Coordinates of C-alpha atoms and ligand atoms in Angstrom, one line a residue:
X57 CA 0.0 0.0 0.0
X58 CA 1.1 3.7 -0.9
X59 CA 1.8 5.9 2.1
X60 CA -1.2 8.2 2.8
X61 CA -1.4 10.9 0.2
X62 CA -0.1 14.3 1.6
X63 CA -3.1 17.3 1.6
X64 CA -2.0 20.2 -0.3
X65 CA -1.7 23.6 2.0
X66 CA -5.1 25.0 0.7
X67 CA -3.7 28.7 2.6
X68 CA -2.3 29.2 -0.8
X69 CA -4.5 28.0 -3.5
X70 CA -6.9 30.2 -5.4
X71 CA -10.3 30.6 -3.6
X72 CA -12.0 28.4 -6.4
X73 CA -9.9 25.7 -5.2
X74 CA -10.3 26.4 -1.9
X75 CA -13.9 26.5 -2.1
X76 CA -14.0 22.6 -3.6
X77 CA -11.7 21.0 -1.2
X78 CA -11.8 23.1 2.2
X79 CA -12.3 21.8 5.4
X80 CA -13.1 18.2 3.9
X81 CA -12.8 15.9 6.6
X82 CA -13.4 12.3 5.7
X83 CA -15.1 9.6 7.9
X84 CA -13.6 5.9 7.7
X85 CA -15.6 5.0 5.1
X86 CA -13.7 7.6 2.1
X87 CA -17.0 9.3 0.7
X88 CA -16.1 11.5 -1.8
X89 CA -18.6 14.0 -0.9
X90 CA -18.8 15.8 2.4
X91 CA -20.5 13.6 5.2
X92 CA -24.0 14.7 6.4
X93 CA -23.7 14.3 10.3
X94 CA -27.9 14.5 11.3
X95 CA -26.4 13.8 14.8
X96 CA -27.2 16.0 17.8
X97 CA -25.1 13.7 20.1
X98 CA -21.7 11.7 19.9
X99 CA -21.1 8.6 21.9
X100 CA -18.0 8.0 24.1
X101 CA -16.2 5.1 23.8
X102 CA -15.5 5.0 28.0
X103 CA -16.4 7.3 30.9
X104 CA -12.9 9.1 31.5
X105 CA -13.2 10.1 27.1
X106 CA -17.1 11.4 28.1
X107 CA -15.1 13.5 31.3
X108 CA -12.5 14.8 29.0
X109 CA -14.2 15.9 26.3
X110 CA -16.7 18.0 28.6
X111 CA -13.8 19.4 30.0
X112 CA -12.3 20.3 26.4
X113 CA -8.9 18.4 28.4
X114 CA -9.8 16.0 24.9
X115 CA -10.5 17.5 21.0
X116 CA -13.4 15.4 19.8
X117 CA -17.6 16.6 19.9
X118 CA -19.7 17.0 22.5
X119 CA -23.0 17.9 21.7
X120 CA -24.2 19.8 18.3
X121 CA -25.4 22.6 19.9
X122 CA -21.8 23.7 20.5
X123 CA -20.3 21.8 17.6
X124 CA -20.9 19.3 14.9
X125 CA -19.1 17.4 11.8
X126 CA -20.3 18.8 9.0
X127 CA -21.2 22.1 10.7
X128 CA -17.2 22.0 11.4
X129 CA -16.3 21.5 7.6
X130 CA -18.6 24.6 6.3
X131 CA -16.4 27.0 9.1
X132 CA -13.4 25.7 8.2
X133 CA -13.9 26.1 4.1
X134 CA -15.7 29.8 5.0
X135 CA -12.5 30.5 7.3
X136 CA -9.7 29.6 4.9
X137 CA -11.7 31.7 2.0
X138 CA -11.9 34.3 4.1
X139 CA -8.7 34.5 5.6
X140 CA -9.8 33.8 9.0
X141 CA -8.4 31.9 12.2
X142 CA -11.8 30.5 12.8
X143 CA -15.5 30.7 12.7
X144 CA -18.9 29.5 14.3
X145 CA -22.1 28.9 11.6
X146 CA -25.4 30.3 12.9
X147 CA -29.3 29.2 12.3
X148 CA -29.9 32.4 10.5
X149 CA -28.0 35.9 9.3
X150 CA -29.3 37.6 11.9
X151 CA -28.1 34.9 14.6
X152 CA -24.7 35.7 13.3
X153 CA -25.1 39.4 13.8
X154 CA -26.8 38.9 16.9
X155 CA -24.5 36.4 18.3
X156 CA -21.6 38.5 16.8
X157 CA -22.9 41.9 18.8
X158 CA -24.1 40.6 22.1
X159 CA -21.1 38.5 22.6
X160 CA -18.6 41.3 22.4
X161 CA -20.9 44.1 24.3
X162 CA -22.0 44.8 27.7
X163 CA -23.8 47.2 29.6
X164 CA -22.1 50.6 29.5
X165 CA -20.6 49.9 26.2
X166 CA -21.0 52.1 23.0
X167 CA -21.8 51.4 19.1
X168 CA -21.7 53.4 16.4
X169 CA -23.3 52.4 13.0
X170 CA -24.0 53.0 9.7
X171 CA -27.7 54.2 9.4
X172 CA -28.2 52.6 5.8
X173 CA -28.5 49.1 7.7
X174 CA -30.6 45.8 6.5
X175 CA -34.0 46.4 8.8
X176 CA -33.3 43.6 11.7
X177 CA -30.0 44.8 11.8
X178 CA -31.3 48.0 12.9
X179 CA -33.8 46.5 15.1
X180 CA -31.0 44.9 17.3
X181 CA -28.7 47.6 17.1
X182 CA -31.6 50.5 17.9
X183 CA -34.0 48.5 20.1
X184 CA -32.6 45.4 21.6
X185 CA -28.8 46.6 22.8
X186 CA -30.4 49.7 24.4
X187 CA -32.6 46.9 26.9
X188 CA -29.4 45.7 28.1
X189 CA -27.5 49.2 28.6
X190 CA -25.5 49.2 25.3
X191 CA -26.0 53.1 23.5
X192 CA -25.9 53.3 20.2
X193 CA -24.9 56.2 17.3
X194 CA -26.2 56.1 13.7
X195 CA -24.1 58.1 11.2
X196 CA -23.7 58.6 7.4
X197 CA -21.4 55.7 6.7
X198 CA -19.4 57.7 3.8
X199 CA -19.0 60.6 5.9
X200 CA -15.8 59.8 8.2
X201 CA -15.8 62.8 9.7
X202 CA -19.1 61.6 11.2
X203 CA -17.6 58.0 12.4
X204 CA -14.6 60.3 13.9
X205 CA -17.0 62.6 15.7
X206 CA -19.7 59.7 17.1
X207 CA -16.2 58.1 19.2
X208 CA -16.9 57.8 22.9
X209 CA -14.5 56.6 25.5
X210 CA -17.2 53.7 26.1
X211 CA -17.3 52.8 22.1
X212 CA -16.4 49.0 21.9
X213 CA -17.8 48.6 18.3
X214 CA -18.5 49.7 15.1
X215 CA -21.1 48.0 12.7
X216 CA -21.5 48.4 8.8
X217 CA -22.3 46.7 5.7
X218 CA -20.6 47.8 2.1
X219 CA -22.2 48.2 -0.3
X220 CA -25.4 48.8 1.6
X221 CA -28.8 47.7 1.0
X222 CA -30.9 48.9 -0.6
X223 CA -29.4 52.1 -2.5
X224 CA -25.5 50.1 -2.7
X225 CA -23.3 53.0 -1.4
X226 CA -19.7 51.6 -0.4
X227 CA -18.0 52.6 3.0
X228 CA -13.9 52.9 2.8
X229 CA -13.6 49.8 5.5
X230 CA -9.4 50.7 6.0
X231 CA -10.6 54.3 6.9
X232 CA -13.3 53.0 9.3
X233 CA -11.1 50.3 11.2
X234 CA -8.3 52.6 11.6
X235 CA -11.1 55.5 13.4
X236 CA -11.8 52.3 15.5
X237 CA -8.4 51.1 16.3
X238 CA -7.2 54.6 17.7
X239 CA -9.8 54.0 19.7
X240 CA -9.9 51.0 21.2
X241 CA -12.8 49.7 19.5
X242 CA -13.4 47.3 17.0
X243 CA -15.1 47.1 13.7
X244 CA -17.7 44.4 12.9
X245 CA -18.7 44.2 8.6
X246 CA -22.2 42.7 7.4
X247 CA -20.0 41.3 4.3
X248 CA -23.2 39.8 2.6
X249 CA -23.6 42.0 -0.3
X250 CA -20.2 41.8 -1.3
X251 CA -19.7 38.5 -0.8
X252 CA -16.6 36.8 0.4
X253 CA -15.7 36.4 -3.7
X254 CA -15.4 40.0 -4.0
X255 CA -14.4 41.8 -1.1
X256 CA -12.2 40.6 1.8
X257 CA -12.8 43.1 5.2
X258 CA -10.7 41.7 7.2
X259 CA -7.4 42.6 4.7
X260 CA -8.8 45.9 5.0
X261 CA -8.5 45.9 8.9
X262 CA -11.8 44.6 9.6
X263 CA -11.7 42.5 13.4
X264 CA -15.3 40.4 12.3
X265 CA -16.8 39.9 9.6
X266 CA -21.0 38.4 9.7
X267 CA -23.1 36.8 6.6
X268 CA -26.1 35.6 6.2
X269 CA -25.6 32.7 4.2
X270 CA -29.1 32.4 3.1
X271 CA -27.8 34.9 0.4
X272 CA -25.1 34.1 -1.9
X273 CA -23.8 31.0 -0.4
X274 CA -26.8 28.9 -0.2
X275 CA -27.1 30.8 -3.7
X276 CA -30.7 29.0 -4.8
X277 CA -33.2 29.9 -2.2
X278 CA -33.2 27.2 0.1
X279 CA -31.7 27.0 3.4
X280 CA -31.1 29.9 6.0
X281 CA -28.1 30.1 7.7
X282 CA -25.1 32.5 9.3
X283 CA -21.6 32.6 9.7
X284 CA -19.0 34.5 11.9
X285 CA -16.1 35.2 11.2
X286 CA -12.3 36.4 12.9
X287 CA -9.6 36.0 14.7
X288 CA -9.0 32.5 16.9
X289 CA -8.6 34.8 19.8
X290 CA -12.3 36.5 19.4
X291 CA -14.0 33.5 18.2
X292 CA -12.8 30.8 20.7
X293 CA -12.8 33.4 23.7
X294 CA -15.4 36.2 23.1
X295 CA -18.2 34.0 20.6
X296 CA -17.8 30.7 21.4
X297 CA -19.1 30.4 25.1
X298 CA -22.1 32.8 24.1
X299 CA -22.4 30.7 21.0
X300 CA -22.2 27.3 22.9
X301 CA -24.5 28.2 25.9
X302 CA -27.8 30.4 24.0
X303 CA -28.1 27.8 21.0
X304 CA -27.7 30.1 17.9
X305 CA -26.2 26.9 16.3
X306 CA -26.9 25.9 12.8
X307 CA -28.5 22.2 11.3
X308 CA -26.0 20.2 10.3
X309 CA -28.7 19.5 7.5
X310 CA -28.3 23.0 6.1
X311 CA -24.5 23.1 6.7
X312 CA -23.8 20.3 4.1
X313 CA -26.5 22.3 1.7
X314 CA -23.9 25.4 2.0
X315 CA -20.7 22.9 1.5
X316 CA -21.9 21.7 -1.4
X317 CA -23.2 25.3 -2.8
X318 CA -19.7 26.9 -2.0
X319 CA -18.3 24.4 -4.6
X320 CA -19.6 26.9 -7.2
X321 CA -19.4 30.0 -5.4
X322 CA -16.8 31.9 -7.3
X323 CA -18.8 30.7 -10.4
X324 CA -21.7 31.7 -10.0
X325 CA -20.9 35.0 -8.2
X326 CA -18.6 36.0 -11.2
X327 CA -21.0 35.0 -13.6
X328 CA -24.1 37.2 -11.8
X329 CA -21.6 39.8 -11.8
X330 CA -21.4 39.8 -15.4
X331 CA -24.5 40.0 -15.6
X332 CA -25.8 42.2 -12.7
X333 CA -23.1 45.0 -15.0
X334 CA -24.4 44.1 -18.2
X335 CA -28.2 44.8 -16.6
X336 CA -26.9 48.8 -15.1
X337 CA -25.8 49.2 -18.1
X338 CA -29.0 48.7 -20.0
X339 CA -30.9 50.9 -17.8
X340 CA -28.4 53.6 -17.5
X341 CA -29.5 54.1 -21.2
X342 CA -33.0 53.7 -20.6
X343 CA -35.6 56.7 -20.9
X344 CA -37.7 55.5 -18.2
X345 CA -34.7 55.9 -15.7
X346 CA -33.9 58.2 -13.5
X347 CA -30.8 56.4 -11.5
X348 CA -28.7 53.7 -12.1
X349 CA -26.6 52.7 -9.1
X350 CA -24.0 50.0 -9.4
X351 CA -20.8 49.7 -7.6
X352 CA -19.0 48.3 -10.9
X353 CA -20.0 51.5 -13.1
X354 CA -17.1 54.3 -13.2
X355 CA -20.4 57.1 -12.6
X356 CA -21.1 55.1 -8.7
X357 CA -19.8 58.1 -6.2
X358 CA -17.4 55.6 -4.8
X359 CA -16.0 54.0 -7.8
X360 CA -12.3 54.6 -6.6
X361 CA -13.0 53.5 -3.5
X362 CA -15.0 50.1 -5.0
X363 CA -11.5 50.1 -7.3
X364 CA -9.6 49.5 -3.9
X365 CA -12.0 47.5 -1.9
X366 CA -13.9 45.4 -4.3
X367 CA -13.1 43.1 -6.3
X368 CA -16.1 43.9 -8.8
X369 CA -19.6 45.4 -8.5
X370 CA -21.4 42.6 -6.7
X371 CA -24.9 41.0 -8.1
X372 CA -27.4 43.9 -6.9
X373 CA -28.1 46.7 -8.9
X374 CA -30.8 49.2 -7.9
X375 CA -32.3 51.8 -9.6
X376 CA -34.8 54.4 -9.7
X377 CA -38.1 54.4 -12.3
X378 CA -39.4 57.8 -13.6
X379 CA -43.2 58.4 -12.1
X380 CA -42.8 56.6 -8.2
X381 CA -44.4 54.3 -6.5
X382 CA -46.9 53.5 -9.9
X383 CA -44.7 53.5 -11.9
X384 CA -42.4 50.7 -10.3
X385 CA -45.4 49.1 -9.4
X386 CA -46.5 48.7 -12.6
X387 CA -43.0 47.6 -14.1
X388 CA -42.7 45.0 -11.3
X389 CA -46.0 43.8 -12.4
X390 CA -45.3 43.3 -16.1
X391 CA -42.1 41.5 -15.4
X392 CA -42.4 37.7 -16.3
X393 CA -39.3 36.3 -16.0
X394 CA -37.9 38.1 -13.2
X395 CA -39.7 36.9 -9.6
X396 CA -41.0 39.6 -7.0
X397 CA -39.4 38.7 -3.8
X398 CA -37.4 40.5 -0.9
X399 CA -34.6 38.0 -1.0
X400 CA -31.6 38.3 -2.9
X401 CA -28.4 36.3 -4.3
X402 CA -30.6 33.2 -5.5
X403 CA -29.6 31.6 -8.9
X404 CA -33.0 33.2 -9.8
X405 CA -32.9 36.9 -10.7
X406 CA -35.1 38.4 -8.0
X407 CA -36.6 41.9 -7.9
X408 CA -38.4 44.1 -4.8
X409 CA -39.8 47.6 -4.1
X410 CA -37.4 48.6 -0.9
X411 CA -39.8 51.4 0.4
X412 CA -42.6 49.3 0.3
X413 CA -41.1 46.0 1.6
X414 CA -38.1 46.1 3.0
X415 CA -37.6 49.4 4.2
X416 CA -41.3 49.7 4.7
X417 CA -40.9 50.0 9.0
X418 CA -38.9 53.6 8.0
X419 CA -40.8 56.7 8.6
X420 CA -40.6 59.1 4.8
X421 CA -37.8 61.3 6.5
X422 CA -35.6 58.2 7.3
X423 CA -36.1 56.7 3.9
X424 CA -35.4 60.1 2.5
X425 CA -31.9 60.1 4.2
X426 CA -31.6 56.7 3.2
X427 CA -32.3 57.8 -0.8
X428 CA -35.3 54.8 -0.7
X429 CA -37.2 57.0 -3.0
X430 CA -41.1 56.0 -4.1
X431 CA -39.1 54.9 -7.6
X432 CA -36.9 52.6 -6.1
X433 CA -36.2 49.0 -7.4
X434 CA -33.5 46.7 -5.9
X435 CA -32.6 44.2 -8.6
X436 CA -30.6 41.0 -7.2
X437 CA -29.3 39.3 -10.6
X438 CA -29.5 35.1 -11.4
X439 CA -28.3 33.1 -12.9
X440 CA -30.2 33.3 -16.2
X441 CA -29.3 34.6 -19.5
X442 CA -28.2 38.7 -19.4
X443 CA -30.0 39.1 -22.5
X444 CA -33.8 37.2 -21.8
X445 CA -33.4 39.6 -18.3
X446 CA -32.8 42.5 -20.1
X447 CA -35.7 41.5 -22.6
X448 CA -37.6 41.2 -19.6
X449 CA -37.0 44.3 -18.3
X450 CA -37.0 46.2 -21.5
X451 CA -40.4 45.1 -22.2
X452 CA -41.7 45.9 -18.7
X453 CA -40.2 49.2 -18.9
X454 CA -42.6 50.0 -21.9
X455 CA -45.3 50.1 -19.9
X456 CA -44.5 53.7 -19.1
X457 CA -44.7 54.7 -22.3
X458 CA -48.7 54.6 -21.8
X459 CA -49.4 58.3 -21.1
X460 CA -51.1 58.2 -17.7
X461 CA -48.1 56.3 -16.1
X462 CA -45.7 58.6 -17.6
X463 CA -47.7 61.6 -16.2
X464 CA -47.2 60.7 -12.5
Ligands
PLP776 C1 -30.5 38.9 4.7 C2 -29.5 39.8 5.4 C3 -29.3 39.6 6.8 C4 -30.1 38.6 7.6 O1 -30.0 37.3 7.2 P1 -31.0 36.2 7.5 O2 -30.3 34.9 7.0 O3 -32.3 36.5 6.7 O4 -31.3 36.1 9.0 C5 -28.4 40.5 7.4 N1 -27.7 41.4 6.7 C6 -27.9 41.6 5.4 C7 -27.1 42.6 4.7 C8 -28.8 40.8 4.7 O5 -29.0 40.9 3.4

């Protein structure tokens, strides 16, 4: 028999590599695919092992709720694409941001976030931290100044996501960690718009980095799920003992359904790049728009910055119909190809009306800050064929030609 074949260091393979063969950790039996553990427990083979392992004096699981198989192999891949010492997978995208936050915070402690924030996010970080004595400041995320000025002695963290949702502005993620760093503090990035393909926070000084993997890396609509992200330091002292003792954990069920989408990650989130650029440019020509706004186009108001961050524009494009709230409505309802949903990065192209949906909580001055006008569409890009999306789109849009819906 051959001596055991050596594994390669994946650390310095390509992410398309690394997002096939990361974290693969066979049983005795060889399986070619990654191993679904459905197991909440693990047996012991003796007493003393049981006492051991409950004392962590022994590696080996324990229980699923802290840790699991095939829960392991989806943080390790998700670590070593994202450059990370370690991770724990949540039950849902807001578990991770919730775990993520509340782990690291206590009463007396300070945030300051970005106000253009996905709408839970905002929930935890304007209502729930305050319940436990945890302040909070909201600023313009592109205005530094801002981030500089909202700095407390008592700040411990700073929460954003770039390129934000729904109107895809970009926050410089260096500048920000650096304002947090001089300060003691530590900045936390909602990565899920970008997606770990395209834009890497924690290279940019970034301490955590949160997704909901429902998103992108599930990729066709199917199973919800988080991950958190950082240094071995935070995860195993700071994360994991809140992680392990309140049960955000995620099915081991859904964790081999993310393993086996990250396989074609990089493909598909280049190829609905392609096309998500291919769409803003289509409508940037279009007479029934008023606003294009995609991070890949050289007329986004932070192109340089998405030229030294970002990797490419991402799969979201949103833009703004000429004659409001009827006027997307009625484009919306014409489309036949492309799906009405709130969701986004599924392999189906997926379209929503933020002011009335997702952004719907917002009073008409915060959506106004926010630029969620009455016009506003939020366009996440599939996986189909540019052309029959932009046929779809182009044929919706002549709706507005008809006179009354042009008049609005
Ligand atoms: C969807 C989303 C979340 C929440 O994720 P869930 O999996 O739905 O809980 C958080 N942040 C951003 C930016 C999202 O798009």
């Amino acid at each position: 028999m051959n001596p055991p074949r050596q594994k390669p260091d994946l650390k310095n393979l390509h992410p398309a590599t690394q997002l096939v063969h990361g974290g693969t950790t066979r049983s005795q039996f060889g399986e070619t695919s990654e191993a679904l553990f459905l197991t909440q427990g693990f047996a012991y083979p003796d007493m003393e092992t049981a006492e051991a392992r409950m004392k962590g004096a022994e590696p080996g699981f324990v229980y699923s709720r802290y840790s699991n198989p095939t829960v392991a192999m989806f943080e390790e891949r998700m670590a070593l694409l994202e450059g990370a010492e370690a991770a724990r997978a949540t039950a849902s995208g807001m578990a991770a941001v919730t775990t993520a936050l509340m782990a690291q915070l206590k009463a007396g402690d300070h945030v300051v976030a970005a106000k253009a924030m996905f709408g839970a996010c905002l929930y935890v970080v304007e209502d729930l931290l305050p319940r436990f004595g945890v302040a909070s400041t909201l600023v313009d995320g592109t205005d530094l100044s801002q981030w500089r000025a909202a700095m407390r002695p008592q700040t411990k963290l700073l929460f954003l996501e770039t390129p934000t949702n729904p109107c895809l502005e970009v926050y410089d993620l260096a500048a920000i960690s650096k304002i947090a760093h001089e300060h003691g503090a530590r900045l936390v990035v909602d990565n899920v718009f970008a997606t770990p393909i395209l834009q890497k926070p924690l290279q940019h000084g970034a301490d955590c980095v949160v997704y909901s993997a429902t998103k992108h890396i599930d990729g066709h609509g199917r199973c919800l799920g988080g991950i958190i992200l950082g240094s071995r330091d935070l995860i195993e002292n700071e994360i994991h003992n809140f992680y392990k003792q309140t049960g955000p954990c995620l099915s081991p069920f859904n964790a081999w359904v993310f393993l086996k989408s990250l396989e074609t990650l990089a493909l598909r989130i280049q190829q609905q790049t392609l096309t998500a650029a291919r769409i803003a440019d289509f409508l940037s020509g279009h007479r029934h728009i008023l606003k294009v706004r995609y991070p890949g186009r050289p007329d986004h108001p932070q192109a340089e910055l998405v030229k030294r961050q970002m990797m490419g524009g991402g799969t979201l494009v949103a833009f703004e119909v000429a004659g409001g709230k009827p006027a997307a409505y009625a484009v919306g309802n014409q489309l036949s190809l492309i799906t009405i949903a709130n969701n986004l990065g599924d392999a189906k192209s997926l379209i929503t009306h933020p002011a009335t949906t997702t952004h719907q909580r917002l009073t008409p001055e915060a959506k106004a800050a926010l630029g969620v006008g009455e016009g506003l569409l939020r366009l996440s890009a599939g996986l189909e064929d540019a052309a029959d999306l932009i046929a779809d789109l182009d044929a919706a849009l002549a709706v507005l030609d008809r006179e009354e819906l042009a008049a609005e």
